[in-house]
């Protein structure tokens, strides 16, 4: 992301602007690689070629790592079972396997959610229960992966007439992002 942002910034200084998103970076790299494109001075093209090479090398390395993770998930029973949960893919399953010390140490899913920081912080006093925002006390990367997976599930639920009724009811009562965190 850092290299992509640097490439966008340098090209923007030269008046070459692309819309946001990693998919649009390929068009910028093609401009740099095109020797006949007069919008880019030769000196700038030479300097930006290093950033373009770095972006392509990083993309190749990420692709190799993701393929290796998918192969590992297929061979590990725990990770395979985790991928049966809606919204949990190979990357999330591998992250859970790597970061969660002992899944048997949690009495319930609620305890796991509390450990991860997905449950509301309690500010109760005098018998009056007050719940605040989520505590965010656990691993932020794992929490983020689970919320992104839950967001994907909720997008399907929102557009599917035959989806789980309790999720549809949750979406009717709460904002989308609150429902995604609750689903995670």
Short mmCIF file of C-alpha atoms in Angstrom, two decimals:
data_model
loop_
_atom_site.label_atom_id
_atom_site.label_comp_id
_atom_site.label_asym_id
_atom_site.label_seq_id
_atom_site.Cartn_x
_atom_site.Cartn_y
_atom_site.Cartn_z
CA UNK A 1 0.00 0.00 0.00
CA UNK A 2 2.84 2.37 0.80
CA UNK A 3 4.48 1.82 -2.59
CA UNK A 4 1.12 2.18 -4.36
CA UNK A 5 0.44 5.47 -2.56
CA UNK A 6 3.93 6.73 -3.43
CA UNK A 7 3.39 5.85 -7.09
CA UNK A 8 0.00 7.60 -7.12
CA UNK A 9 1.47 10.71 -5.49
CA UNK A 10 4.42 10.97 -7.87
CA UNK A 11 2.23 10.48 -10.93
CA UNK A 12 -0.33 12.97 -9.59
CA UNK A 13 2.43 15.59 -9.46
CA UNK A 14 2.90 14.97 -13.18
CA UNK A 15 -0.83 15.27 -13.84
CA UNK A 16 -1.53 11.55 -14.22
CA UNK A 17 -4.36 10.58 -11.89
CA UNK A 18 -6.12 7.24 -11.49
CA UNK A 19 -9.14 6.39 -9.38
CA UNK A 20 -8.65 4.77 -6.00
CA UNK A 21 -8.28 1.03 -5.61
CA UNK A 22 -5.56 -1.53 -6.06
CA UNK A 23 -7.08 -2.69 -9.34
CA UNK A 24 -6.33 0.69 -10.94
CA UNK A 25 -2.62 0.44 -10.14
CA UNK A 26 -2.05 -1.84 -13.14
CA UNK A 27 -3.05 1.03 -15.44
CA UNK A 28 -0.51 3.31 -13.74
CA UNK A 29 2.23 0.70 -14.05
CA UNK A 30 1.35 0.28 -17.73
CA UNK A 31 1.82 4.03 -18.23
CA UNK A 32 5.26 3.83 -16.62
CA UNK A 33 6.28 0.82 -18.72
CA UNK A 34 5.03 2.40 -21.98
CA UNK A 35 8.10 4.10 -23.47
CA UNK A 36 5.96 5.91 -26.07
CA UNK A 37 3.77 7.71 -23.49
CA UNK A 38 4.84 11.36 -23.71
CA UNK A 39 3.08 12.40 -20.48
CA UNK A 40 5.96 10.99 -18.45
CA UNK A 41 9.49 12.46 -18.72
CA UNK A 42 12.30 9.92 -19.20
CA UNK A 43 13.96 10.78 -15.87
CA UNK A 44 10.69 10.35 -13.98
CA UNK A 45 9.97 7.11 -15.84
CA UNK A 46 13.34 5.71 -14.77
CA UNK A 47 12.76 6.65 -11.11
CA UNK A 48 9.18 5.39 -11.05
CA UNK A 49 10.20 2.09 -12.65
CA UNK A 50 11.77 1.08 -9.31
CA UNK A 51 8.48 1.66 -7.48
CA UNK A 52 6.56 -0.24 -10.17
CA UNK A 53 8.99 -3.16 -9.88
CA UNK A 54 8.55 -3.15 -6.09
CA UNK A 55 4.76 -3.20 -6.42
CA UNK A 56 4.85 -6.12 -8.86
CA UNK A 57 7.34 -8.07 -6.72
CA UNK A 58 5.20 -7.52 -3.63
CA UNK A 59 2.06 -8.64 -5.49
CA UNK A 60 3.83 -11.82 -6.64
CA UNK A 61 5.08 -12.57 -3.13
CA UNK A 62 1.62 -12.00 -1.61
CA UNK A 63 0.09 -14.32 -4.21
CA UNK A 64 2.64 -17.07 -3.41
CA UNK A 65 2.02 -16.71 0.33
CA UNK A 66 -1.74 -16.84 -0.11
CA UNK A 67 -1.44 -20.01 -2.21
CA UNK A 68 0.76 -21.59 0.48
CA UNK A 69 -1.78 -20.67 3.17
CA UNK A 70 -4.62 -22.21 1.14
CA UNK A 71 -2.63 -25.44 0.77
CA UNK A 72 -1.90 -25.48 4.51
CA UNK A 73 -5.57 -24.92 5.34
CA UNK A 74 -6.54 -27.92 3.18
CA UNK A 75 -4.17 -30.14 5.18
CA UNK A 76 -5.11 -28.93 8.68
CA UNK A 77 -8.36 -30.28 10.17
CA UNK A 78 -8.89 -27.35 12.58
CA UNK A 79 -8.47 -24.74 9.87
CA UNK A 80 -10.71 -26.70 7.49
CA UNK A 81 -13.46 -26.71 10.12
CA UNK A 82 -13.01 -22.97 10.68
CA UNK A 83 -13.55 -22.30 6.96
CA UNK A 84 -17.02 -23.86 7.20
CA UNK A 85 -18.12 -20.81 9.23
CA UNK A 86 -19.74 -18.24 6.91
CA UNK A 87 -17.38 -15.31 6.37
CA UNK A 88 -14.25 -17.22 7.45
CA UNK A 89 -11.85 -18.00 4.62
CA UNK A 90 -8.39 -19.51 4.47
CA UNK A 91 -6.55 -16.36 5.61
CA UNK A 92 -8.85 -15.81 8.59
CA UNK A 93 -8.70 -19.49 9.58
CA UNK A 94 -4.90 -19.49 9.44
CA UNK A 95 -4.78 -16.28 11.48
CA UNK A 96 -7.08 -17.74 14.13
CA UNK A 97 -4.97 -20.91 14.29
CA UNK A 98 -1.78 -18.85 14.63
CA UNK A 99 -2.98 -16.28 17.18
CA UNK A 100 -5.46 -18.08 19.43
CA UNK A 101 -3.46 -19.87 22.14
CA UNK A 102 -5.87 -22.68 23.12
CA UNK A 103 -9.43 -22.63 21.78
CA UNK A 104 -10.44 -25.12 24.48
CA UNK A 105 -9.58 -22.52 27.11
CA UNK A 106 -12.69 -20.50 26.26
CA UNK A 107 -15.89 -21.61 27.97
CA UNK A 108 -18.06 -20.28 25.14
CA UNK A 109 -18.04 -18.19 21.99
CA UNK A 110 -18.93 -15.20 24.18
CA UNK A 111 -15.68 -15.66 26.14
CA UNK A 112 -13.73 -15.83 22.88
CA UNK A 113 -15.45 -12.64 21.67
CA UNK A 114 -14.59 -10.91 24.95
CA UNK A 115 -10.94 -12.03 24.66
CA UNK A 116 -10.87 -10.65 21.14
CA UNK A 117 -12.43 -7.32 22.18
CA UNK A 118 -15.70 -7.67 20.27
CA UNK A 119 -18.01 -7.37 23.29
CA UNK A 120 -19.29 -4.13 24.83
CA UNK A 121 -17.40 -2.75 27.79
CA UNK A 122 -19.46 -2.83 30.97
CA UNK A 123 -19.91 0.32 33.03
CA UNK A 124 -22.40 -1.15 35.48
CA UNK A 125 -22.98 0.18 38.95
CA UNK A 126 -25.61 -0.24 41.64
CA UNK A 127 -27.46 -2.97 39.81
CA UNK A 128 -27.92 -0.80 36.73
CA UNK A 129 -26.30 -2.34 33.69
CA UNK A 130 -24.65 0.07 31.25
CA UNK A 131 -22.87 -1.24 28.19
CA UNK A 132 -20.52 0.97 26.23
CA UNK A 133 -18.54 0.52 23.03
CA UNK A 134 -16.66 -2.65 22.20
CA UNK A 135 -13.53 -2.97 24.31
CA UNK A 136 -11.07 -3.58 21.41
CA UNK A 137 -8.72 -5.27 23.89
CA UNK A 138 -7.71 -8.23 21.72
CA UNK A 139 -5.67 -8.63 18.56
CA UNK A 140 -6.73 -5.89 16.10
CA UNK A 141 -5.77 -7.84 12.95
CA UNK A 142 -7.83 -10.89 13.90
CA UNK A 143 -10.74 -8.73 15.01
CA UNK A 144 -10.61 -6.86 11.71
CA UNK A 145 -10.58 -10.07 9.66
CA UNK A 146 -13.63 -11.37 11.51
CA UNK A 147 -15.51 -8.10 11.08
CA UNK A 148 -14.71 -8.03 7.34
CA UNK A 149 -15.98 -11.61 7.03
CA UNK A 150 -19.14 -10.72 8.92
CA UNK A 151 -19.61 -7.72 6.64
CA UNK A 152 -19.47 -10.01 3.60
CA UNK A 153 -22.10 -12.29 5.15
CA UNK A 154 -24.36 -9.35 5.96
CA UNK A 155 -24.12 -8.02 2.40
CA UNK A 156 -25.45 -11.35 1.15
CA UNK A 157 -28.15 -11.40 3.85
CA UNK A 158 -29.27 -7.87 3.01
CA UNK A 159 -29.87 -8.80 -0.65
CA UNK A 160 -31.20 -12.35 -0.17
CA UNK A 161 -34.87 -12.91 0.55
CA UNK A 162 -34.21 -16.41 1.98
CA UNK A 163 -31.43 -15.35 4.34
CA UNK A 164 -31.34 -16.03 8.06
CA UNK A 165 -34.29 -14.21 9.65
CA UNK A 166 -32.44 -13.26 12.84
CA UNK A 167 -29.74 -11.50 10.80
CA UNK A 168 -32.37 -9.65 8.79
CA UNK A 169 -34.01 -8.58 12.07
CA UNK A 170 -30.63 -7.44 13.41
CA UNK A 171 -30.08 -5.35 10.27
CA UNK A 172 -33.53 -3.83 10.71
CA UNK A 173 -32.78 -2.79 14.32
CA UNK A 174 -29.15 -1.70 14.09
CA UNK A 175 -26.85 0.13 11.67
CA UNK A 176 -24.95 -2.07 9.22
CA UNK A 177 -21.52 -1.76 10.85
CA UNK A 178 -22.90 -2.38 14.34
CA UNK A 179 -24.59 -5.51 13.01
CA UNK A 180 -21.32 -6.60 11.38
CA UNK A 181 -19.45 -6.36 14.69
CA UNK A 182 -22.27 -8.20 16.44
CA UNK A 183 -22.12 -10.94 13.79
CA UNK A 184 -18.33 -11.22 14.05
#
